[in-house]
mmCIF file of N, CA and C in Angstrom:
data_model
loop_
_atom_site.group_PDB
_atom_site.id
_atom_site.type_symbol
_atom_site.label_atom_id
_atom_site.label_comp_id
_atom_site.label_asym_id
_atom_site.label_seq_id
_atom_site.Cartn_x
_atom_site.Cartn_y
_atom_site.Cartn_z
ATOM 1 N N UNK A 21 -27.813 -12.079 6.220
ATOM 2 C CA UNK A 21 -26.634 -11.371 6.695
ATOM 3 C C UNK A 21 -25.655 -12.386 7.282
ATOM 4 N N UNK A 22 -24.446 -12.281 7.111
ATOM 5 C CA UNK A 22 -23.391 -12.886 7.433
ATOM 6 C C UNK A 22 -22.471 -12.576 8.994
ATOM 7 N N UNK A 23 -22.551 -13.046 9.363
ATOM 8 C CA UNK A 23 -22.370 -12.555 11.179
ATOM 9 C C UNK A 23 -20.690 -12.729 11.127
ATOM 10 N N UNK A 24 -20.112 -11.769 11.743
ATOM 11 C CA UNK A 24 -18.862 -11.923 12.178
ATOM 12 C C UNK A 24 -18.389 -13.121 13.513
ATOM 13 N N UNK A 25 -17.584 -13.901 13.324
ATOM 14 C CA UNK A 25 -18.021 -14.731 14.219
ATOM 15 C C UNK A 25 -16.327 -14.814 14.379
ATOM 16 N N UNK A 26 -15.543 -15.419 15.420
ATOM 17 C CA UNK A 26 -14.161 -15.636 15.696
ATOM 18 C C UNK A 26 -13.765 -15.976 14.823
ATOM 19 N N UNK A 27 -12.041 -15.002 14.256
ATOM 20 C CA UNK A 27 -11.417 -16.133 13.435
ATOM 21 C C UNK A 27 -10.888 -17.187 13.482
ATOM 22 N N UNK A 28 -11.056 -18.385 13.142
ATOM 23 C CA UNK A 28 -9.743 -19.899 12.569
ATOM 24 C C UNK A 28 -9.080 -19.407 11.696
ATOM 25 N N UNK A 29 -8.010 -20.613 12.141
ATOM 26 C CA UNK A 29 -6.525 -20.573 11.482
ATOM 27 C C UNK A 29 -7.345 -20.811 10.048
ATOM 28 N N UNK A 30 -8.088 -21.532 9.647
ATOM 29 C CA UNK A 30 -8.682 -21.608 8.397
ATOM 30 C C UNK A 30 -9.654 -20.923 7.803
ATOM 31 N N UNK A 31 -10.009 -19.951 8.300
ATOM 32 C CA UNK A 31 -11.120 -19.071 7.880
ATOM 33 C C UNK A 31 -10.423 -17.489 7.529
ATOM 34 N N UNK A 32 -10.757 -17.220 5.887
ATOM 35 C CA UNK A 32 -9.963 -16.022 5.605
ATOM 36 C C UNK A 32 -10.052 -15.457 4.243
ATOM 37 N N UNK A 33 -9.103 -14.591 3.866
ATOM 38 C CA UNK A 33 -8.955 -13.871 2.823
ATOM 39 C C UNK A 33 -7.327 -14.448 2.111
ATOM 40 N N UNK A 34 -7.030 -14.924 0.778
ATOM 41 C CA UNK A 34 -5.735 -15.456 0.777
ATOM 42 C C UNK A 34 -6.074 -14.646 -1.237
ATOM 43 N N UNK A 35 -4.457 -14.950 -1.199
ATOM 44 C CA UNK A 35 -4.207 -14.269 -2.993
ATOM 45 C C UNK A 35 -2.858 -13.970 -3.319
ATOM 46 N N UNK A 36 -3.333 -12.866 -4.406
ATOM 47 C CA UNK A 36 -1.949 -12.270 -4.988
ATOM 48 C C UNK A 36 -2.568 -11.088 -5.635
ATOM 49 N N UNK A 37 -1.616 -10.528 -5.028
ATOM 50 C CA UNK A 37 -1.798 -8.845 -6.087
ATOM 51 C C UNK A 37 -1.082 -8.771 -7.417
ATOM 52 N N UNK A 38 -1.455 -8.548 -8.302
ATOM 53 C CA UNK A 38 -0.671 -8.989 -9.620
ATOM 54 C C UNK A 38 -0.738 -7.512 -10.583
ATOM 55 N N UNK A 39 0.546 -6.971 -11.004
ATOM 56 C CA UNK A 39 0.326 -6.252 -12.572
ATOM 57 C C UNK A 39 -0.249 -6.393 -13.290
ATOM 58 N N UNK A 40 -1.009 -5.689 -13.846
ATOM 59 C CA UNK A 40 -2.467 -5.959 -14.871
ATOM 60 C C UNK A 40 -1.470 -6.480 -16.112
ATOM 61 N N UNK A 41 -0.310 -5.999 -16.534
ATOM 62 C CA UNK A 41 0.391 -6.803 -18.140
ATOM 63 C C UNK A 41 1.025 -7.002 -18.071
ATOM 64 N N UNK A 42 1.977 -7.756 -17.104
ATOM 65 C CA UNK A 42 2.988 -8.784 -16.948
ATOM 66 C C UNK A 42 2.630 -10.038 -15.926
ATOM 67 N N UNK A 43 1.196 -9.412 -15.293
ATOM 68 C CA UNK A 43 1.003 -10.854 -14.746
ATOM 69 C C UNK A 43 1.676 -11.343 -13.101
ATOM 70 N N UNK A 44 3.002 -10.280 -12.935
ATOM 71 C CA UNK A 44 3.567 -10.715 -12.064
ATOM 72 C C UNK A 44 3.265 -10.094 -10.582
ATOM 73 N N UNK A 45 3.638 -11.300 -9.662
ATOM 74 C CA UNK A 45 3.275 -11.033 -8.449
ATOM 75 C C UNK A 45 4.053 -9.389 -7.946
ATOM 76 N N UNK A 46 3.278 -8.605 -6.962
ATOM 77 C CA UNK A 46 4.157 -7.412 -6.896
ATOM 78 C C UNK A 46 4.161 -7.457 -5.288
ATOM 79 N N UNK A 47 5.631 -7.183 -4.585
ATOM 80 C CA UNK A 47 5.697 -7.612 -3.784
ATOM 81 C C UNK A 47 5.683 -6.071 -2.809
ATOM 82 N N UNK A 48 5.628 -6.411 -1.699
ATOM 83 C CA UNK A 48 5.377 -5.286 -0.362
ATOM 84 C C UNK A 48 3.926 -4.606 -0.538
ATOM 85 N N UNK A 49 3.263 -4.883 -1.080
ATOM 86 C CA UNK A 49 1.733 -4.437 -1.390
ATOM 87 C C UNK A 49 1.250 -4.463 -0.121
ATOM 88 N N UNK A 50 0.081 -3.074 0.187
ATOM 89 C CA UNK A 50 -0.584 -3.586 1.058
ATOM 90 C C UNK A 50 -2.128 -3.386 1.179
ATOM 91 N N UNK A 51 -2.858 -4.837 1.601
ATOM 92 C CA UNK A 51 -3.766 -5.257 1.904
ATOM 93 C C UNK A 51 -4.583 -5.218 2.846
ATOM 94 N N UNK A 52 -5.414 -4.843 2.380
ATOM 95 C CA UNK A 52 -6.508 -4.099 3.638
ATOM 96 C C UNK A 52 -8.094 -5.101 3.489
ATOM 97 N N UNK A 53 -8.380 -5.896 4.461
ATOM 98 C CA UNK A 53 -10.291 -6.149 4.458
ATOM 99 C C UNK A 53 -10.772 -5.729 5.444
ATOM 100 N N UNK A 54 -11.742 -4.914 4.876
ATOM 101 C CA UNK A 54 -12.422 -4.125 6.382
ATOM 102 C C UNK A 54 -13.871 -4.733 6.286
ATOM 103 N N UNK A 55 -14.240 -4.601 7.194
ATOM 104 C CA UNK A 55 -15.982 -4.743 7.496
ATOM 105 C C UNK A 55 -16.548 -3.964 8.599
ATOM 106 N N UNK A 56 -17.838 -3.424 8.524
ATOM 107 C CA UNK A 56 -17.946 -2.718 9.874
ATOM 108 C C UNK A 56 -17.692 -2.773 11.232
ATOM 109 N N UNK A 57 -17.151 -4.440 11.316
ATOM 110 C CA UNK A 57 -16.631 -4.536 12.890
ATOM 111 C C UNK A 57 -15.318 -4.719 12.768
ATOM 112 N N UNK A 58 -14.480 -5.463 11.912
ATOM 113 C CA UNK A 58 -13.110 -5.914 11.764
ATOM 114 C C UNK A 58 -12.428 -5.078 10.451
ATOM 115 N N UNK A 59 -11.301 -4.799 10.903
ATOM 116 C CA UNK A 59 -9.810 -4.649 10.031
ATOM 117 C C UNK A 59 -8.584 -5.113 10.224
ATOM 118 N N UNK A 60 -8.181 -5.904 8.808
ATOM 119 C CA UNK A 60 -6.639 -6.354 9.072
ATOM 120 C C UNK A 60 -6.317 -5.808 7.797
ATOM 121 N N UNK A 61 -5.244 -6.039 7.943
ATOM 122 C CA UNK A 61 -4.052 -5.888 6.799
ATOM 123 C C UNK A 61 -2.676 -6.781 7.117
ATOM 124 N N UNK A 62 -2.522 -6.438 5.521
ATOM 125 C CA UNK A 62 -1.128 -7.197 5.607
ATOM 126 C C UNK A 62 -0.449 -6.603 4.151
ATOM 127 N N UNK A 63 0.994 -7.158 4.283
ATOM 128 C CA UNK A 63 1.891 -7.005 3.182
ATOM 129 C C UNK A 63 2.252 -7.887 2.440
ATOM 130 N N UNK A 64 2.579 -7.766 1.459
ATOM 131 C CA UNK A 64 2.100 -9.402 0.375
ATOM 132 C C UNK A 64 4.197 -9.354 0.204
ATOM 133 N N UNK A 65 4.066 -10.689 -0.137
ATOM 134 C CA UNK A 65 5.296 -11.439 -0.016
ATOM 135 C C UNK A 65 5.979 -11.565 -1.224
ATOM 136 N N UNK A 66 7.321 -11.763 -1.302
ATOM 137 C CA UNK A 66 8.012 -11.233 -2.524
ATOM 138 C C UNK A 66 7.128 -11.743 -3.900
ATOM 139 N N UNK A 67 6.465 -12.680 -3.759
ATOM 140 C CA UNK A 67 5.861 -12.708 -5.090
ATOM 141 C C UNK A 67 4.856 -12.365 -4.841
ATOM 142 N N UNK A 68 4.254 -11.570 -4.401
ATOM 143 C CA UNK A 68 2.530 -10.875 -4.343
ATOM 144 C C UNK A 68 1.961 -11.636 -3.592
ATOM 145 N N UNK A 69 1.845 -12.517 -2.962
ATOM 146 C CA UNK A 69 1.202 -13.657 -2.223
ATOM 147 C C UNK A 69 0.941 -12.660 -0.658
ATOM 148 N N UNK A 70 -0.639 -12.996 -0.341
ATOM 149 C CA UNK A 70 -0.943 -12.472 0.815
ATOM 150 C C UNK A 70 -1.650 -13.523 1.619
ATOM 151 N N UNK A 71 -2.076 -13.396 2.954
ATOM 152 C CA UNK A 71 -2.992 -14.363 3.577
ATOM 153 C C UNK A 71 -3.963 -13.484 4.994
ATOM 154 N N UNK A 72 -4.613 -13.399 4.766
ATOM 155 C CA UNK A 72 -5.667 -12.373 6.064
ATOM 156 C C UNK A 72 -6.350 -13.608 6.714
ATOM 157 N N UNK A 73 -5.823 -13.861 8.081
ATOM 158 C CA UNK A 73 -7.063 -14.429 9.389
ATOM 159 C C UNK A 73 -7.724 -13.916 9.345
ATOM 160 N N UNK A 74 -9.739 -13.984 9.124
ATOM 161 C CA UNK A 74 -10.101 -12.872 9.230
ATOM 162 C C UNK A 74 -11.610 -13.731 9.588
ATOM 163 N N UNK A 75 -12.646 -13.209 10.769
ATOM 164 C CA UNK A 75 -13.608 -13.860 11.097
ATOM 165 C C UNK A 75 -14.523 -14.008 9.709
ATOM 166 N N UNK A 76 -15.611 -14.826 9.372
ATOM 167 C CA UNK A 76 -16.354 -15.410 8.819
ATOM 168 C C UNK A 76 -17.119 -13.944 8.840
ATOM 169 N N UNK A 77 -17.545 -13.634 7.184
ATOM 170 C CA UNK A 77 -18.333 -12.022 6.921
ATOM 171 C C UNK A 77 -18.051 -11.478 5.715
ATOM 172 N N UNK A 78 -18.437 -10.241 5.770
ATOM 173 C CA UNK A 78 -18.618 -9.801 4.042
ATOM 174 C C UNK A 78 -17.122 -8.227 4.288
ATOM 175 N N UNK A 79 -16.529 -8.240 3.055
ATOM 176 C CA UNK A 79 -15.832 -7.303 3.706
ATOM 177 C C UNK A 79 -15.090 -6.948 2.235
ATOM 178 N N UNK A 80 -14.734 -5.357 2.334
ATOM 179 C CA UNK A 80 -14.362 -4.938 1.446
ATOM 180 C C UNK A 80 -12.861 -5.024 1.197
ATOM 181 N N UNK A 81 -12.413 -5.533 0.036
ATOM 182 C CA UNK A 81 -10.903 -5.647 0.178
ATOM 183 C C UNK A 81 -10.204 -4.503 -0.849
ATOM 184 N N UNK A 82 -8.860 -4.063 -0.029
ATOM 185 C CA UNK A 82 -8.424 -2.850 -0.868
ATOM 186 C C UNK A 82 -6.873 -3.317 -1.055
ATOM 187 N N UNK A 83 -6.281 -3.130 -1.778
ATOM 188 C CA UNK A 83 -4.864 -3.359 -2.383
ATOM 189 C C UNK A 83 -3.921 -2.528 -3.319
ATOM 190 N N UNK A 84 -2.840 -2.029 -2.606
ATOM 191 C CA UNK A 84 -2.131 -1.117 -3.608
ATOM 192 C C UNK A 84 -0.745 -0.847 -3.113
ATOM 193 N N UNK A 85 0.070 -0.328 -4.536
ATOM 194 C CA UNK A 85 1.819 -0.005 -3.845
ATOM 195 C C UNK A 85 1.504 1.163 -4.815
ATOM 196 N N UNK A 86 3.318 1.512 -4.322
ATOM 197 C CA UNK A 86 3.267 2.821 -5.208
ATOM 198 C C UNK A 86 3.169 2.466 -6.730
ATOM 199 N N UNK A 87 3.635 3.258 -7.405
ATOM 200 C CA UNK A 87 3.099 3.404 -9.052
ATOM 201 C C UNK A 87 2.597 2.667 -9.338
ATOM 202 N N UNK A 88 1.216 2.318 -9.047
ATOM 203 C CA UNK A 88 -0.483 1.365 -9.296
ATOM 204 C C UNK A 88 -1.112 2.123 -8.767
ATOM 205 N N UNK A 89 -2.332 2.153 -9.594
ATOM 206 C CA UNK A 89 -3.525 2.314 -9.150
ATOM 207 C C UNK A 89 -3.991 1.086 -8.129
ATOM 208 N N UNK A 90 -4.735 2.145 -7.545
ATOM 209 C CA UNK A 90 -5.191 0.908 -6.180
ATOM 210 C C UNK A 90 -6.359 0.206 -6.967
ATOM 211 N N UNK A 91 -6.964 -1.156 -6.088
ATOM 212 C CA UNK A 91 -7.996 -1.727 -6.804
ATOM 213 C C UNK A 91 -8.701 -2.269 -5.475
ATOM 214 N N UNK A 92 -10.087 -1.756 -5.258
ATOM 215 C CA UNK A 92 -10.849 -2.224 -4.334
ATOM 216 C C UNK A 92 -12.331 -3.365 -4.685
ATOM 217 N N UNK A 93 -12.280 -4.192 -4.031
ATOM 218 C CA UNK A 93 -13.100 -5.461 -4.263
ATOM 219 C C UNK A 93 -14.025 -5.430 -3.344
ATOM 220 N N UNK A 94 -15.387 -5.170 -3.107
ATOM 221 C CA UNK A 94 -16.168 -4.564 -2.634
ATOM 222 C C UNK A 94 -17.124 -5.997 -2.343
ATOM 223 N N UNK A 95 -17.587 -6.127 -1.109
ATOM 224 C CA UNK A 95 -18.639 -7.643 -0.696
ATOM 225 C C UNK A 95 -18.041 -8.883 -0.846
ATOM 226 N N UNK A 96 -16.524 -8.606 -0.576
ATOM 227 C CA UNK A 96 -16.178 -10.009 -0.606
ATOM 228 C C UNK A 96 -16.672 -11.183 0.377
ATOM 229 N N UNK A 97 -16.988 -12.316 0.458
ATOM 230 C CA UNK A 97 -17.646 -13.039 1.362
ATOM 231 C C UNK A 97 -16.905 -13.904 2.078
ATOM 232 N N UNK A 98 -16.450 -14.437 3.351
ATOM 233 C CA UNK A 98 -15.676 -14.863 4.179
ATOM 234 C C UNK A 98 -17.090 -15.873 4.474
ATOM 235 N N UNK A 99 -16.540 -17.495 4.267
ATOM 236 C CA UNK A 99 -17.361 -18.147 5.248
ATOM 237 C C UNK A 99 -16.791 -18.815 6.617
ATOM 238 N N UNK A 100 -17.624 -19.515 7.536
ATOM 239 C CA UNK A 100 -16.587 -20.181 8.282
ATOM 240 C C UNK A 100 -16.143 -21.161 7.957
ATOM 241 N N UNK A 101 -14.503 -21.778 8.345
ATOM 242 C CA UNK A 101 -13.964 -23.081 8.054
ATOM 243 C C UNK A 101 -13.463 -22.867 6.326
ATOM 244 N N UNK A 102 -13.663 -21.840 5.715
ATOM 245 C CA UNK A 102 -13.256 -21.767 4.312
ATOM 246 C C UNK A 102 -12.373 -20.626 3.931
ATOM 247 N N UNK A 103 -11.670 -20.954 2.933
ATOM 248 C CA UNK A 103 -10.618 -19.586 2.648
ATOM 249 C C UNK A 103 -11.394 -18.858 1.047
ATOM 250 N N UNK A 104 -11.725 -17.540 1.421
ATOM 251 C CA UNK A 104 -12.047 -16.993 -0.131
ATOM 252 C C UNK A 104 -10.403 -16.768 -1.035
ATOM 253 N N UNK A 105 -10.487 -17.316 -2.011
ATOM 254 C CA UNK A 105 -9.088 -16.813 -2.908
ATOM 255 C C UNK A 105 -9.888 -15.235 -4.068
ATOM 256 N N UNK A 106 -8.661 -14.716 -3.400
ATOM 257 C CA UNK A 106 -8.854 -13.243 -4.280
ATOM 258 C C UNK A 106 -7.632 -13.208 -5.166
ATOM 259 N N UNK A 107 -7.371 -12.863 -6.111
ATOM 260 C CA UNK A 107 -6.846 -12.049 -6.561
ATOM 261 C C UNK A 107 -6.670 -10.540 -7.291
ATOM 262 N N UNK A 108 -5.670 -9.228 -6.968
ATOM 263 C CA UNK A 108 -6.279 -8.271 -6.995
ATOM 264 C C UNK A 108 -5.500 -7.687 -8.363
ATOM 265 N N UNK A 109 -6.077 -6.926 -9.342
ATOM 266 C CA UNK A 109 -5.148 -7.100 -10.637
ATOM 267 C C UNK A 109 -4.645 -5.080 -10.171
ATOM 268 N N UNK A 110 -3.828 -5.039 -10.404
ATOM 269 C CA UNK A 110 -3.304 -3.282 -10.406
ATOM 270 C C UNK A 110 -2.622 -3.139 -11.445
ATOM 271 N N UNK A 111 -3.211 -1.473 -12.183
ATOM 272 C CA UNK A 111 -2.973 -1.098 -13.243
ATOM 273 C C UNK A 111 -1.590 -0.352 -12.552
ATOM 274 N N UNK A 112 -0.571 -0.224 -13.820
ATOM 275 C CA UNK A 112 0.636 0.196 -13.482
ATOM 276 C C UNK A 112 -0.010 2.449 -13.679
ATOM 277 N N UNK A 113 0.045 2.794 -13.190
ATOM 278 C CA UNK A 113 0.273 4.637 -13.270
ATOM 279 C C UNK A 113 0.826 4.898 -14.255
ATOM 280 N N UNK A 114 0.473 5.485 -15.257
ATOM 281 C CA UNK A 114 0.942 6.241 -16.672
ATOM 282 C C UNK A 114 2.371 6.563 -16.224
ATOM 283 N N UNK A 115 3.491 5.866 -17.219
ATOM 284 C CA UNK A 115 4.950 7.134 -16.536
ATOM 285 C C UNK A 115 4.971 8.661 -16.949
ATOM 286 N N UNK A 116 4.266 8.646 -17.757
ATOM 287 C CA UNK A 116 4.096 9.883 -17.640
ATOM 288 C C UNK A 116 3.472 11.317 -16.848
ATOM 289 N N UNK A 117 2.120 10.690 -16.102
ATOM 290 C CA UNK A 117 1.480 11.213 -15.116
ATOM 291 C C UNK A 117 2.358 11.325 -13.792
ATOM 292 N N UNK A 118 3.291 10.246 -13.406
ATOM 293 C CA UNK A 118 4.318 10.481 -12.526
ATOM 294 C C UNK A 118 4.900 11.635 -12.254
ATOM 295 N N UNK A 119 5.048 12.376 -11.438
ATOM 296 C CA UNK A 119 5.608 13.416 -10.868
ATOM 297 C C UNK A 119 7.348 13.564 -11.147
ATOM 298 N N UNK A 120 7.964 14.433 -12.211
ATOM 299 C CA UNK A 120 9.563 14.227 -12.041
ATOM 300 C C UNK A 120 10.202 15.197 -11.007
ATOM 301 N N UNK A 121 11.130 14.521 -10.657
ATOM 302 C CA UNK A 121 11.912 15.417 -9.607
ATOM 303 C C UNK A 121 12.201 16.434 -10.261
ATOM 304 N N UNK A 122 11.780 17.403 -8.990
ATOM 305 C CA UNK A 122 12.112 19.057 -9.196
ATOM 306 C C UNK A 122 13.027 19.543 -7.767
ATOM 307 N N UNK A 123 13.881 19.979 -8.507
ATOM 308 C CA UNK A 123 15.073 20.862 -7.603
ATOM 309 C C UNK A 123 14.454 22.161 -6.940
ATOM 310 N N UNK A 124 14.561 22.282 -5.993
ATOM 311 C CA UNK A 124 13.900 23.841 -5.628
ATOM 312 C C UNK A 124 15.765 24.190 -4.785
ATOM 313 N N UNK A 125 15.890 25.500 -5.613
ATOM 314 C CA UNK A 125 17.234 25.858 -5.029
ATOM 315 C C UNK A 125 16.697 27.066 -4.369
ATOM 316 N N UNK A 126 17.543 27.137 -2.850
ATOM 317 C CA UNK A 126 17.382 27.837 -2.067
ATOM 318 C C UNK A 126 18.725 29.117 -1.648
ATOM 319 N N UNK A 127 18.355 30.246 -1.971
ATOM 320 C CA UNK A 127 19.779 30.933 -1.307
ATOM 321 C C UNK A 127 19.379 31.599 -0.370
ATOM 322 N N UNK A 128 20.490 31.083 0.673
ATOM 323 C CA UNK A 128 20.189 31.809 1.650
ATOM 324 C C UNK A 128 20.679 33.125 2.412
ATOM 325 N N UNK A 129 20.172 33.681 3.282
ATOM 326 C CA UNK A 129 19.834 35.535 3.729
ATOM 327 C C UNK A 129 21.020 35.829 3.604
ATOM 328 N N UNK A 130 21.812 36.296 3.083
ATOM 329 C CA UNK A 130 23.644 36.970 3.911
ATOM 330 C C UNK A 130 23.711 37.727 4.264
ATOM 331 N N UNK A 131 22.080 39.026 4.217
ATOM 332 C CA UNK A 131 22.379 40.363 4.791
ATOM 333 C C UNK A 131 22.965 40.463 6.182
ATOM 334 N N UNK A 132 22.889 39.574 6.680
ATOM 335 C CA UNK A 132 22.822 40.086 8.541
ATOM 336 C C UNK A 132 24.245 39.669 9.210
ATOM 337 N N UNK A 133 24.389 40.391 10.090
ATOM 338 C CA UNK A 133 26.176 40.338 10.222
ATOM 339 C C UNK A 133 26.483 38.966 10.836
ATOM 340 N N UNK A 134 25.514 38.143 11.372
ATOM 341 C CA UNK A 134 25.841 36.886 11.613
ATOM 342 C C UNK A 134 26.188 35.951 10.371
ATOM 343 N N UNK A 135 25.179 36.004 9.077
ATOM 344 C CA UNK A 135 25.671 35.195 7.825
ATOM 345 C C UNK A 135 27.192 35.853 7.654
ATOM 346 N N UNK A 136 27.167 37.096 7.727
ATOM 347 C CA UNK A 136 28.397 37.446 6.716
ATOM 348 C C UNK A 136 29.464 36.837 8.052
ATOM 349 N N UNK A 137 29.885 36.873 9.026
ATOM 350 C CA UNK A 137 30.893 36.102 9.990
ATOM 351 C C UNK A 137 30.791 34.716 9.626
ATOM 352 N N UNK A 138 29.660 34.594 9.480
ATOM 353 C CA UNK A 138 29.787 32.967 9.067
ATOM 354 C C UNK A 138 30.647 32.634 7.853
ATOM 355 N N UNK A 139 30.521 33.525 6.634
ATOM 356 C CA UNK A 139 30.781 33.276 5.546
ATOM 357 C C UNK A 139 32.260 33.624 5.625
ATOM 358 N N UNK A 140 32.479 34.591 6.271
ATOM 359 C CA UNK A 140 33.639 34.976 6.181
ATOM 360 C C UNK A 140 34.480 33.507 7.150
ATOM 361 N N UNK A 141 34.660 33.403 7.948
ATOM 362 C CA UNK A 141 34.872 32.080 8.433
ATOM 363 C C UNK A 141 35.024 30.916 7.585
ATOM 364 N N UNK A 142 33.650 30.630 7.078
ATOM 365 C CA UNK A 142 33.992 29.298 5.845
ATOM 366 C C UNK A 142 35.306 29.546 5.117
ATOM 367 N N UNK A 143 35.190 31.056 4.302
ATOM 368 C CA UNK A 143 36.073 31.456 3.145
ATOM 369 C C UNK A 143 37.813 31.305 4.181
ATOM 370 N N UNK A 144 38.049 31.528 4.992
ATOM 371 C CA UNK A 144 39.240 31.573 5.576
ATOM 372 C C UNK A 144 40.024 30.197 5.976
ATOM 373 N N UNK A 145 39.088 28.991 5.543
ATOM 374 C CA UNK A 145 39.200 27.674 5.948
ATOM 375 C C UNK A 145 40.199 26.933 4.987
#
């Protein structure tokens, strides 16, 4: 077993979150390594580039933005004095499965003698 022990400036989790078919870094992502005693996160940098301080231990890493599927990396290993390099690949979300904007139109009550003063008011403007 791998003991959680203080973090160093050199001891950690470092990478890039990348599009599974263009390869490219995707930026504002966010990055999560948890372990049963510690959690950080962070937000990856205009080109996907991330960096986690994170004590010496085993820890699950999770990564995702909007339209991607998230991708979780499960027992990653942190030693001390060493940086693990991850990189996390995310599938882009079908555009089609995407949700399209829907209008919901609303009319509202006019029965009551307060709408109709109101309305009548607007109309006199």
């Amino acid at each position: 077993m791998i003991d959680d022990g203080p973090p160093t400036a050199d001891t950690g989790i470092r990478g890039r979150i990348v599009d599974s078919q263009t390869g490219e870094g995707l930026p504002d992502a966010i990055v999560i390594a948890r372990s049963p005693s510690v959690m950080e996160n962070t937000i990856t940098s205009d080109t996907g580039g991330y960096v986690l301080v994170v004590p010496q231990g085993r820890y699950s890493v999770l990564g995702y933005t909007d339209l991607y599927h998230g991708a979780r990396m499960p027992r990653v290993v942190v030693r001390s004095g060493r940086w693990t390099d991850l990189t996390l690949t995310l599938d882009p979300i079908d555009a089609e499965a995407v949700a399209e904007e829907v209008e919901i139109v609303y009319r509202a009550d006019t029965s009551s003698a307060a709408a109709q003063d109101q309305l009548r008011a607007a109309s006199s403007e």
